[in-house]
CSV table of C-alpha atoms in Angstrom, one decimal:
chain,number,residue,atom,x,y,z
A,1,SER,CA,97.0,117.2,102.0
A,2,GLN,CA,93.9,117.5,99.8
A,3,GLN,CA,92.8,114.1,100.9
A,4,GLY,CA,89.9,114.1,103.3
A,5,GLU,CA,89.0,111.9,106.1
A,6,GLU,CA,86.5,109.1,106.1
A,7,ASP,CA,84.9,107.9,109.3
A,8,PRO,CA,84.8,105.3,110.5
A,9,GLN,CA,87.7,103.4,108.9
A,10,ALA,CA,85.9,100.2,109.5
A,11,LEU,CA,82.2,99.4,110.3
A,12,SER,CA,80.7,96.0,111.1
A,13,ILE,CA,76.9,95.7,111.5
A,14,GLN,CA,74.2,93.1,111.3
A,15,GLU,CA,72.2,92.5,108.2
A,16,GLY,CA,69.1,94.6,108.1
A,17,GLU,CA,70.7,97.5,110.1
A,18,ASN,CA,71.5,100.8,108.6
A,19,ALA,CA,75.1,101.8,107.8
A,20,THR,CA,76.3,105.4,107.9
A,21,MET,CA,79.7,106.5,106.6
A,22,ASN,CA,81.1,110.0,106.7
A,23,CYS,CA,83.5,112.0,104.6
A,24,SER,CA,85.1,115.3,105.5
A,25,TYR,CA,87.3,117.5,103.4
A,26,LYS,CA,89.2,120.7,103.7
A,27,THR,CA,88.7,122.7,100.5
A,28,SER,CA,85.7,123.8,98.5
A,29,ILE,CA,84.4,121.3,95.9
A,30,ASN,CA,82.7,121.1,92.6
A,31,ASN,CA,80.9,117.9,93.5
A,32,LEU,CA,81.4,114.8,95.6
A,33,GLN,CA,81.0,111.2,94.5
A,34,TRP,CA,80.7,108.0,96.3
A,35,TYR,CA,82.1,104.7,95.0
A,36,ARG,CA,82.0,101.1,96.2
A,37,GLN,CA,84.9,98.6,95.9
A,38,ASN,CA,84.5,94.9,96.4
A,39,SER,CA,87.7,93.4,97.6
A,40,GLY,CA,90.6,94.0,95.2
A,41,ARG,CA,88.3,94.9,92.3
A,42,GLY,CA,87.6,98.1,90.4
A,43,LEU,CA,85.5,100.9,91.9
A,44,VAL,CA,81.8,101.2,91.0
A,45,HIS,CA,80.1,104.6,91.0
A,46,LEU,CA,77.2,105.0,93.4
A,47,ILE,CA,76.0,108.6,93.6
A,48,LEU,CA,77.2,112.0,92.5
A,49,ILE,CA,76.1,115.0,94.5
A,50,ARG,CA,76.8,118.6,93.3
A,51,SER,CA,77.9,121.3,95.6
A,52,ASN,CA,74.6,123.1,95.3
A,53,GLU,CA,72.6,120.0,96.3
A,54,ARG,CA,72.0,118.9,99.9
A,55,GLU,CA,70.6,115.4,99.5
A,56,LYS,CA,70.3,112.6,96.9
A,57,HIS,CA,68.7,109.2,96.9
A,58,SER,CA,69.3,106.1,94.9
A,59,GLY,CA,67.5,103.0,96.0
A,60,ARG,CA,68.6,102.1,99.5
A,61,LEU,CA,71.4,104.8,99.3
A,62,ARG,CA,71.0,108.3,100.7
A,63,VAL,CA,73.8,110.9,100.4
A,64,THR,CA,73.9,114.2,102.1
A,65,LEU,CA,76.2,117.1,101.6
A,66,ASP,CA,76.9,120.0,104.0
A,67,THR,CA,79.3,122.4,102.3
A,68,SER,CA,79.3,124.7,105.4
A,69,LYS,CA,80.7,121.8,107.4
A,70,LYS,CA,82.7,120.4,104.5
A,71,SER,CA,81.3,117.0,105.1
A,72,SER,CA,79.1,114.3,103.4
A,73,SER,CA,77.5,111.2,104.6
A,74,LEU,CA,76.4,108.0,102.9
A,75,LEU,CA,73.6,106.0,104.4
A,76,ILE,CA,72.8,102.5,103.3
A,77,THR,CA,69.4,101.4,104.7
A,78,ALA,CA,68.3,97.8,105.3
A,79,SER,CA,71.8,96.5,104.7
A,80,ARG,CA,72.5,93.2,103.0
A,81,ALA,CA,75.5,90.8,103.0
A,82,ALA,CA,76.2,91.9,99.4
A,83,ASP,CA,76.8,95.5,100.7
A,84,THR,CA,80.0,94.2,102.2
A,85,ALA,CA,82.7,96.3,100.5
A,86,SER,CA,84.9,99.4,100.9
A,87,TYR,CA,83.2,102.8,100.3
A,88,PHE,CA,85.1,105.8,99.1
A,89,CYS,CA,84.2,109.4,98.7
A,90,ALA,CA,85.8,111.4,95.9
A,91,ARG,CA,85.7,115.1,95.1
A,92,THR,CA,86.8,117.4,92.5
A,93,LEU,CA,88.1,120.9,93.3
A,94,PRO,CA,86.9,124.0,91.4
A,95,GLY,CA,89.1,124.5,88.4
A,96,ALA,CA,91.0,121.3,88.9
A,97,GLN,CA,90.9,118.2,86.8
A,98,LYS,CA,91.9,115.9,89.5
A,99,LEU,CA,89.7,113.6,91.5
A,100,VAL,CA,90.7,113.2,95.1
A,101,PHE,CA,89.7,110.1,97.0
A,102,GLY,CA,89.3,109.6,100.7
A,103,GLN,CA,90.9,106.6,102.4
A,104,GLY,CA,87.7,104.7,102.5
A,105,THR,CA,85.4,102.9,105.0
A,106,ARG,CA,85.5,99.1,105.1
A,107,LEU,CA,81.9,97.9,105.7
A,108,THR,CA,81.2,94.4,106.8
A,109,ILE,CA,77.6,93.1,106.9
A,110,ASN,CA,77.2,90.1,109.2
A,111,PRO,CA,74.4,87.7,108.3
B,1,GLU,CA,79.7,95.7,76.5
B,2,ALA,CA,80.8,99.2,77.6
B,3,GLN,CA,83.9,98.8,79.7
B,4,VAL,CA,87.4,99.8,80.7
B,5,THR,CA,90.0,97.0,80.2
B,6,GLN,CA,93.5,96.7,81.6
B,7,ASN,CA,96.3,94.4,80.8
B,8,PRO,CA,98.0,92.6,82.4
B,9,ARG,CA,95.8,92.0,85.4
B,10,TYR,CA,98.8,90.6,87.4
B,11,LEU,CA,102.5,91.3,86.9
B,12,ILE,CA,105.6,90.4,88.7
B,13,THR,CA,108.8,92.1,87.6
B,14,VAL,CA,112.2,93.1,88.7
B,15,THR,CA,113.7,96.4,89.5
B,16,GLY,CA,114.7,98.4,86.4
B,17,LYS,CA,112.9,96.4,83.8
B,18,LYS,CA,110.6,98.7,81.8
B,19,LEU,CA,107.0,97.8,81.7
B,20,THR,CA,103.7,99.0,80.2
B,21,VAL,CA,100.3,98.6,81.6
B,22,THR,CA,97.6,99.1,78.9
B,23,CYS,CA,94.2,100.7,79.4
B,24,SER,CA,91.5,100.8,76.8
B,25,GLN,CA,87.9,102.0,76.9
B,26,ASN,CA,85.2,101.5,74.3
B,27,MET,CA,82.8,104.2,75.4
B,28,ASN,CA,84.4,107.1,73.4
B,29,HIS,CA,85.2,108.8,76.7
B,30,GLU,CA,87.3,112.0,76.7
B,31,TYR,CA,88.8,111.8,80.1
B,32,MET,CA,91.1,109.0,81.3
B,33,SER,CA,93.3,108.7,84.3
B,34,TRP,CA,95.5,106.3,86.3
B,35,TYR,CA,95.4,105.7,90.0
B,36,ARG,CA,97.4,103.6,92.4
B,37,GLN,CA,95.9,102.1,95.5
B,38,ASP,CA,98.0,101.3,98.6
B,39,PRO,CA,96.8,100.1,102.0
B,40,GLY,CA,96.0,103.0,104.3
B,41,LEU,CA,96.5,105.6,101.5
B,42,GLY,CA,93.4,105.1,99.5
B,43,LEU,CA,93.5,105.9,95.7
B,44,ARG,CA,96.0,108.5,94.5
B,45,GLN,CA,95.9,109.9,91.0
B,46,ILE,CA,99.1,109.4,88.9
B,47,TYR,CA,98.3,111.1,85.6
B,48,TYR,CA,95.2,112.1,83.7
B,49,SER,CA,94.3,113.0,80.2
B,50,MET,CA,91.5,115.3,79.0
B,51,ASN,CA,91.8,114.4,75.4
B,52,VAL,CA,94.1,113.0,72.8
B,53,GLU,CA,97.6,114.4,73.2
B,54,VAL,CA,96.6,116.3,76.4
B,55,THR,CA,98.0,114.8,79.6
B,56,ASP,CA,98.8,116.2,83.0
B,57,LYS,CA,100.3,115.1,86.3
B,58,GLY,CA,98.2,113.9,89.2
B,59,ASP,CA,99.3,113.8,92.8
B,60,VAL,CA,102.0,111.0,92.5
B,61,PRO,CA,103.5,111.2,88.9
B,62,GLU,CA,107.1,110.4,89.8
B,63,GLY,CA,108.4,107.3,88.1
B,64,TYR,CA,105.6,107.1,85.6
B,65,LYS,CA,104.9,108.2,82.1
B,66,VAL,CA,101.7,108.2,80.0
B,67,SER,CA,100.7,108.9,76.5
B,68,ARG,CA,97.4,109.5,74.7
B,69,LYS,CA,97.8,109.0,71.0
B,70,GLU,CA,94.4,107.6,70.5
B,71,LYS,CA,91.2,108.4,72.3
B,72,ARG,CA,90.5,104.9,73.5
B,73,ASN,CA,94.0,104.0,74.9
B,74,PHE,CA,95.9,105.4,77.8
B,75,PRO,CA,99.0,103.3,78.6
B,76,LEU,CA,100.9,103.6,81.8
B,77,ILE,CA,104.7,103.3,81.5
B,78,LEU,CA,107.2,102.5,84.2
B,79,GLU,CA,110.6,103.2,82.6
B,80,SER,CA,112.6,101.8,85.6
B,81,PRO,CA,110.3,100.2,88.1
B,82,SER,CA,111.3,100.2,91.8
B,83,PRO,CA,109.9,98.2,94.7
B,84,ASN,CA,108.0,101.3,96.0
B,85,GLN,CA,105.8,101.1,92.8
B,86,THR,CA,104.4,97.8,94.0
B,87,SER,CA,100.7,98.6,94.1
B,88,LEU,CA,97.3,98.0,92.7
B,89,TYR,CA,96.7,100.2,89.7
B,90,PHE,CA,93.4,101.3,88.2
B,91,CYS,CA,92.6,103.0,85.0
B,92,ALA,CA,89.4,105.1,84.8
B,93,SER,CA,87.5,107.1,82.2
B,94,SER,CA,84.6,109.5,82.0
B,95,LEU,CA,82.5,110.8,79.2
B,96,GLY,CA,83.3,114.5,79.3
B,97,ALA,CA,86.7,116.1,79.6
B,98,ARG,CA,86.3,116.7,83.3
B,99,ALA,CA,87.3,114.8,86.4
B,100,ARG,CA,84.0,115.8,88.1
B,101,GLU,CA,82.0,113.4,86.0
B,102,THR,CA,81.2,109.8,86.9
B,103,GLN,CA,84.3,107.7,86.5
B,104,TYR,CA,84.3,104.2,85.1
B,105,PHE,CA,87.0,102.0,86.5
B,106,GLY,CA,88.9,99.1,85.0
B,107,PRO,CA,89.4,95.9,87.0
B,108,GLY,CA,92.8,96.8,88.2
B,109,THR,CA,96.4,95.6,87.7
B,110,ARG,CA,98.3,94.2,90.6
B,111,LEU,CA,102.0,94.9,90.2
B,112,LEU,CA,104.8,93.4,92.3
B,113,VAL,CA,108.3,94.8,91.8
B,114,LEU,CA,111.1,92.7,93.3
């Protein structure tokens, strides 16, 4: 399967703590994207990181990419209740026009 | 407002009754695609389109049809729906004709096939 693995499947932390989610994949990629989905709603794009980049930041979000290990991580710092959502990584394969999503990490921030 | 719209948002139907889920974007995007989301399986791509009259299969195209006659519209057609097509469906679009660009998602269509 081209789908990767996201780890953990579910994560529950206290407000103010940092949350780290991981995404692993099996094939080479063009880029990797992270999306957020609030319960039952459409996905919202967070960050895109290209295969030649190692780290990107956007506000409280930090994404790293290690192509040698075929893995990426999303770090949310100083979490808030509003960060409660499912987070998905998605990648495109070289030469392909398909976007392949992971199965997602369900993040719960407890007040 | 720049957006991707889907209709209907909720649909209950019976096996074999043809249905169409519409998708429209007002951002002049080249690339459009359809996904289905099922518990434990994440999002899986059904079909995509890189431009008008250019469509191709994703990972789970069986039982679905699409067309791209206009740039802004990309309807999903279920000719003979079956219960295993009960799912949450999302349409998405991106500016360039490439999947690797940022995707903008519609709000989703929840389909129940009895």
